[in-house]
Amino acid sequence: VNAAIGSTAHSVKLTSAGYITQSGSGIINALALSGSSVGNTTLTASNNIAGLSGFTVSAGNFTLYDAQALSVSGTENLLSATATLALKTIAGDLSLNGILNAATVTFVTAGEAKQTSSSAITTNLINVTAKTGINLVGANHIQAVGTRSTTSGPNVINGIGM
């Protein structure tokens, strides 16, 4: 993605038989982002995406930086046994309403990392840094916690050691 795409009133779907990357002014503006790639998907510009609504990476990692609050719904699948799913919000909360599957999951948020009870995270390792609280209360299957840091609010991660 080398130029700005999308509109905050519409959905954007990215599909590649290889890698998906961002550079320069390639900011994604979207009501919802979905898609798939065979290799890494690395979207580290100051994107304006309200929701992540289903993304599959069959051989690689998925990294998304967002300049606003982000809601995750649908299923985010990273099929590689060593894949990392990394989500970062520069402003606002990270709200998990879907299913996330990856070997390693990393959340960094300027707000709260929160999860609905119907959501689930399946991972070997989770890392969470959230400014205003960690409230991951879904039906999770988490083998271990690496980073777990918040400066205020709750500090809850369900499903550890599952």
PDB file of N, CA and C in Angstrom, residues 70 87-96 105-115 121 126-136 145-157:
ATOM      1  N   LEU A  70      -9.860   0.622  18.031  1.00  0.00           N
ATOM      2  CA  LEU A  70     -10.026  -0.480  17.087  1.00  0.00           C
ATOM      3  C   LEU A  70     -10.888  -1.564  17.711  1.00  0.00           C
ATOM      4  N   LEU A  87      -1.351  -6.027  17.418  1.00  0.00           N
ATOM      5  CA  LEU A  87      -2.288  -4.924  17.210  1.00  0.00           C
ATOM      6  C   LEU A  87      -1.903  -3.777  18.125  1.00  0.00           C
ATOM      7  N   LYS A  88      -1.857  -2.557  17.560  1.00  0.00           N
ATOM      8  CA  LYS A  88      -1.475  -1.380  18.338  1.00  0.00           C
ATOM      9  C   LYS A  88      -2.429  -0.236  18.020  1.00  0.00           C
ATOM     10  N   THR A  89      -2.997   0.373  19.070  1.00  0.00           N
ATOM     11  CA  THR A  89      -3.772   1.596  18.888  1.00  0.00           C
ATOM     12  C   THR A  89      -2.985   2.762  19.467  1.00  0.00           C
ATOM     13  N   ILE A  90      -2.854   3.799  18.671  1.00  0.00           N
ATOM     14  CA  ILE A  90      -2.124   4.990  19.098  1.00  0.00           C
ATOM     15  C   ILE A  90      -3.029   5.880  19.945  1.00  0.00           C
ATOM     16  N   ALA A  91      -4.347   5.790  19.714  1.00  0.00           N
ATOM     17  CA  ALA A  91      -5.352   6.502  20.512  1.00  0.00           C
ATOM     18  C   ALA A  91      -6.547   5.568  20.676  1.00  0.00           C
ATOM     19  N   GLY A  92      -7.186   5.617  21.825  1.00  0.00           N
ATOM     20  CA  GLY A  92      -8.397   4.835  22.033  1.00  0.00           C
ATOM     21  C   GLY A  92      -8.148   3.411  22.476  1.00  0.00           C
ATOM     22  N   ASP A  93      -9.275   2.702  22.694  1.00  0.00           N
ATOM     23  CA  ASP A  93      -9.259   1.333  23.203  1.00  0.00           C
ATOM     24  C   ASP A  93      -9.050   0.301  22.089  1.00  0.00           C
ATOM     25  N   LEU A  94      -8.677  -0.888  22.512  1.00  0.00           N
ATOM     26  CA  LEU A  94      -8.649  -2.068  21.654  1.00  0.00           C
ATOM     27  C   LEU A  94      -9.734  -2.991  22.187  1.00  0.00           C
ATOM     28  N   SER A  95     -10.812  -3.182  21.407  1.00  0.00           N
ATOM     29  CA  SER A  95     -11.962  -3.968  21.838  1.00  0.00           C
ATOM     30  C   SER A  95     -12.031  -5.259  21.045  1.00  0.00           C
ATOM     31  N   LEU A  96     -12.018  -6.387  21.757  1.00  0.00           N
ATOM     32  CA  LEU A  96     -12.004  -7.699  21.112  1.00  0.00           C
ATOM     33  C   LEU A  96     -13.387  -8.337  21.205  1.00  0.00           C
ATOM     34  N   VAL A 105       0.464 -13.469  20.563  1.00  0.00           N
ATOM     35  CA  VAL A 105      -0.450 -12.333  20.410  1.00  0.00           C
ATOM     36  C   VAL A 105       0.111 -11.181  21.232  1.00  0.00           C
ATOM     37  N   THR A 106       0.216 -10.006  20.595  1.00  0.00           N
ATOM     38  CA  THR A 106       0.721  -8.811  21.274  1.00  0.00           C
ATOM     39  C   THR A 106      -0.252  -7.661  21.056  1.00  0.00           C
ATOM     40  N   PHE A 107      -0.687  -7.051  22.166  1.00  0.00           N
ATOM     41  CA  PHE A 107      -1.559  -5.881  22.123  1.00  0.00           C
ATOM     42  C   PHE A 107      -0.847  -4.724  22.804  1.00  0.00           C
ATOM     43  N   VAL A 108      -0.853  -3.569  22.139  1.00  0.00           N
ATOM     44  CA  VAL A 108      -0.371  -2.327  22.731  1.00  0.00           C
ATOM     45  C   VAL A 108      -1.452  -1.296  22.449  1.00  0.00           C
ATOM     46  N   THR A 109      -1.988  -0.674  23.505  1.00  0.00           N
ATOM     47  CA  THR A 109      -3.064   0.283  23.306  1.00  0.00           C
ATOM     48  C   THR A 109      -2.914   1.503  24.205  1.00  0.00           C
ATOM     49  N   ALA A 110      -3.281   2.643  23.640  1.00  0.00           N
ATOM     50  CA  ALA A 110      -3.269   3.887  24.398  1.00  0.00           C
ATOM     51  C   ALA A 110      -4.439   3.942  25.370  1.00  0.00           C
ATOM     52  N   GLY A 111      -5.414   3.060  25.199  1.00  0.00           N
ATOM     53  CA  GLY A 111      -6.577   2.983  26.078  1.00  0.00           C
ATOM     54  C   GLY A 111      -6.593   1.654  26.809  1.00  0.00           C
ATOM     55  N   GLU A 112      -7.783   1.043  26.854  1.00  0.00           N
ATOM     56  CA  GLU A 112      -7.975  -0.239  27.528  1.00  0.00           C
ATOM     57  C   GLU A 112      -7.978  -1.378  26.511  1.00  0.00           C
ATOM     58  N   ALA A 113      -7.373  -2.498  26.864  1.00  0.00           N
ATOM     59  CA  ALA A 113      -7.491  -3.737  26.092  1.00  0.00           C
ATOM     60  C   ALA A 113      -8.638  -4.497  26.722  1.00  0.00           C
ATOM     61  N   LYS A 114      -9.767  -4.599  26.000  1.00  0.00           N
ATOM     62  CA  LYS A 114     -10.951  -5.222  26.587  1.00  0.00           C
ATOM     63  C   LYS A 114     -11.550  -6.240  25.629  1.00  0.00           C
ATOM     64  N   GLN A 115     -12.276  -7.188  26.216  1.00  0.00           N
ATOM     65  CA  GLN A 115     -12.775  -8.327  25.466  1.00  0.00           C
ATOM     66  C   GLN A 115     -14.166  -8.706  25.965  1.00  0.00           C
ATOM     67  N   ILE A 121      -9.303 -15.857  22.577  1.00  0.00           N
ATOM     68  CA  ILE A 121      -7.921 -15.772  22.117  1.00  0.00           C
ATOM     69  C   ILE A 121      -7.284 -17.139  22.355  1.00  0.00           C
ATOM     70  N   ILE A 126       0.912 -14.465  25.236  1.00  0.00           N
ATOM     71  CA  ILE A 126       0.257 -13.169  25.063  1.00  0.00           C
ATOM     72  C   ILE A 126       1.071 -12.092  25.768  1.00  0.00           C
ATOM     73  N   ASN A 127       1.185 -10.933  25.097  1.00  0.00           N
ATOM     74  CA  ASN A 127       1.834  -9.743  25.643  1.00  0.00           C
ATOM     75  C   ASN A 127       0.832  -8.613  25.560  1.00  0.00           C
ATOM     76  N   VAL A 128       0.568  -7.933  26.684  1.00  0.00           N
ATOM     77  CA  VAL A 128      -0.417  -6.848  26.695  1.00  0.00           C
ATOM     78  C   VAL A 128       0.152  -5.641  27.426  1.00  0.00           C
ATOM     79  N   THR A 129       0.139  -4.498  26.748  1.00  0.00           N
ATOM     80  CA  THR A 129       0.476  -3.220  27.351  1.00  0.00           C
ATOM     81  C   THR A 129      -0.688  -2.286  27.054  1.00  0.00           C
ATOM     82  N   ALA A 130      -1.379  -1.831  28.111  1.00  0.00           N
ATOM     83  CA  ALA A 130      -2.565  -0.993  27.951  1.00  0.00           C
ATOM     84  C   ALA A 130      -2.536   0.115  28.985  1.00  0.00           C
ATOM     85  N   LYS A 131      -2.738   1.331  28.544  1.00  0.00           N
ATOM     86  CA  LYS A 131      -2.635   2.469  29.452  1.00  0.00           C
ATOM     87  C   LYS A 131      -3.727   2.473  30.517  1.00  0.00           C
ATOM     88  N   THR A 132      -4.984   2.174  30.135  1.00  0.00           N
ATOM     89  CA  THR A 132      -6.081   2.333  31.088  1.00  0.00           C
ATOM     90  C   THR A 132      -6.765   1.018  31.457  1.00  0.00           C
ATOM     91  N   GLY A 133      -6.054  -0.086  31.374  1.00  0.00           N
ATOM     92  CA  GLY A 133      -6.604  -1.338  31.872  1.00  0.00           C
ATOM     93  C   GLY A 133      -6.524  -2.500  30.902  1.00  0.00           C
ATOM     94  N   ILE A 134      -6.467  -3.701  31.488  1.00  0.00           N
ATOM     95  CA  ILE A 134      -6.500  -4.960  30.748  1.00  0.00           C
ATOM     96  C   ILE A 134      -7.700  -5.733  31.275  1.00  0.00           C
ATOM     97  N   ASN A 135      -8.645  -6.019  30.394  1.00  0.00           N
ATOM     98  CA  ASN A 135      -9.851  -6.717  30.810  1.00  0.00           C
ATOM     99  C   ASN A 135     -10.196  -7.767  29.748  1.00  0.00           C
ATOM    100  N   LEU A 136      -9.379  -8.820  29.708  1.00  0.00           N
ATOM    101  CA  LEU A 136      -9.541  -9.887  28.713  1.00  0.00           C
ATOM    102  C   LEU A 136     -10.278 -11.039  29.383  1.00  0.00           C
ATOM    103  N   VAL A 145       1.860 -15.870  29.754  1.00  0.00           N
ATOM    104  CA  VAL A 145       1.823 -14.412  29.646  1.00  0.00           C
ATOM    105  C   VAL A 145       3.261 -13.902  29.685  1.00  0.00           C
ATOM    106  N   GLY A 146       3.609 -13.079  28.703  1.00  0.00           N
ATOM    107  CA  GLY A 146       4.918 -12.425  28.688  1.00  0.00           C
ATOM    108  C   GLY A 146       4.786 -11.080  29.379  1.00  0.00           C
ATOM    109  N   THR A 147       4.522 -10.028  28.617  1.00  0.00           N
ATOM    110  CA  THR A 147       4.310  -8.689  29.152  1.00  0.00           C
ATOM    111  C   THR A 147       2.860  -8.529  29.568  1.00  0.00           C
ATOM    112  N   ARG A 148       2.657  -7.938  30.741  1.00  0.00           N
ATOM    113  CA  ARG A 148       1.307  -7.643  31.254  1.00  0.00           C
ATOM    114  C   ARG A 148       1.419  -6.345  32.030  1.00  0.00           C
ATOM    115  N   SER A 149       1.113  -5.213  31.348  1.00  0.00           N
ATOM    116  CA  SER A 149       1.388  -3.918  31.946  1.00  0.00           C
ATOM    117  C   SER A 149       0.241  -2.949  31.708  1.00  0.00           C
ATOM    118  N   THR A 150      -0.211  -2.301  32.777  1.00  0.00           N
ATOM    119  CA  THR A 150      -1.194  -1.232  32.690  1.00  0.00           C
ATOM    120  C   THR A 150      -0.910  -0.222  33.786  1.00  0.00           C
ATOM    121  N   THR A 151      -1.238   1.054  33.527  1.00  0.00           N
ATOM    122  CA  THR A 151      -0.992   2.088  34.528  1.00  0.00           C
ATOM    123  C   THR A 151      -2.221   2.392  35.373  1.00  0.00           C
ATOM    124  N   SER A 152      -3.394   1.889  34.968  1.00  0.00           N
ATOM    125  CA  SER A 152      -4.602   2.088  35.765  1.00  0.00           C
ATOM    126  C   SER A 152      -5.666   1.090  35.312  1.00  0.00           C
ATOM    127  N   GLY A 153      -6.744   0.995  36.064  1.00  0.00           N
ATOM    128  CA  GLY A 153      -7.857   0.136  35.674  1.00  0.00           C
ATOM    129  C   GLY A 153      -7.610  -1.328  35.992  1.00  0.00           C
ATOM    130  N   PRO A 154      -8.483  -2.204  35.455  1.00  0.00           N
ATOM    131  CA  PRO A 154      -8.371  -3.633  35.754  1.00  0.00           C
ATOM    132  C   PRO A 154      -7.126  -4.252  35.131  1.00  0.00           C
ATOM    133  N   ASN A 155      -6.744  -5.417  35.651  1.00  0.00           N
ATOM    134  CA  ASN A 155      -5.622  -6.171  35.093  1.00  0.00           C
ATOM    135  C   ASN A 155      -6.016  -7.643  35.118  1.00  0.00           C
ATOM    136  N   VAL A 156      -6.907  -8.040  34.187  1.00  0.00           N
ATOM    137  CA  VAL A 156      -7.504  -9.376  34.164  1.00  0.00           C
ATOM    138  C   VAL A 156      -7.244 -10.034  32.818  1.00  0.00           C
ATOM    139  N   ILE A 157      -6.721 -11.262  32.847  1.00  0.00           N
ATOM    140  CA  ILE A 157      -6.589 -12.085  31.648  1.00  0.00           C
ATOM    141  C   ILE A 157      -7.117 -13.470  31.992  1.00  0.00           C
TER     142      ILE A 157
END
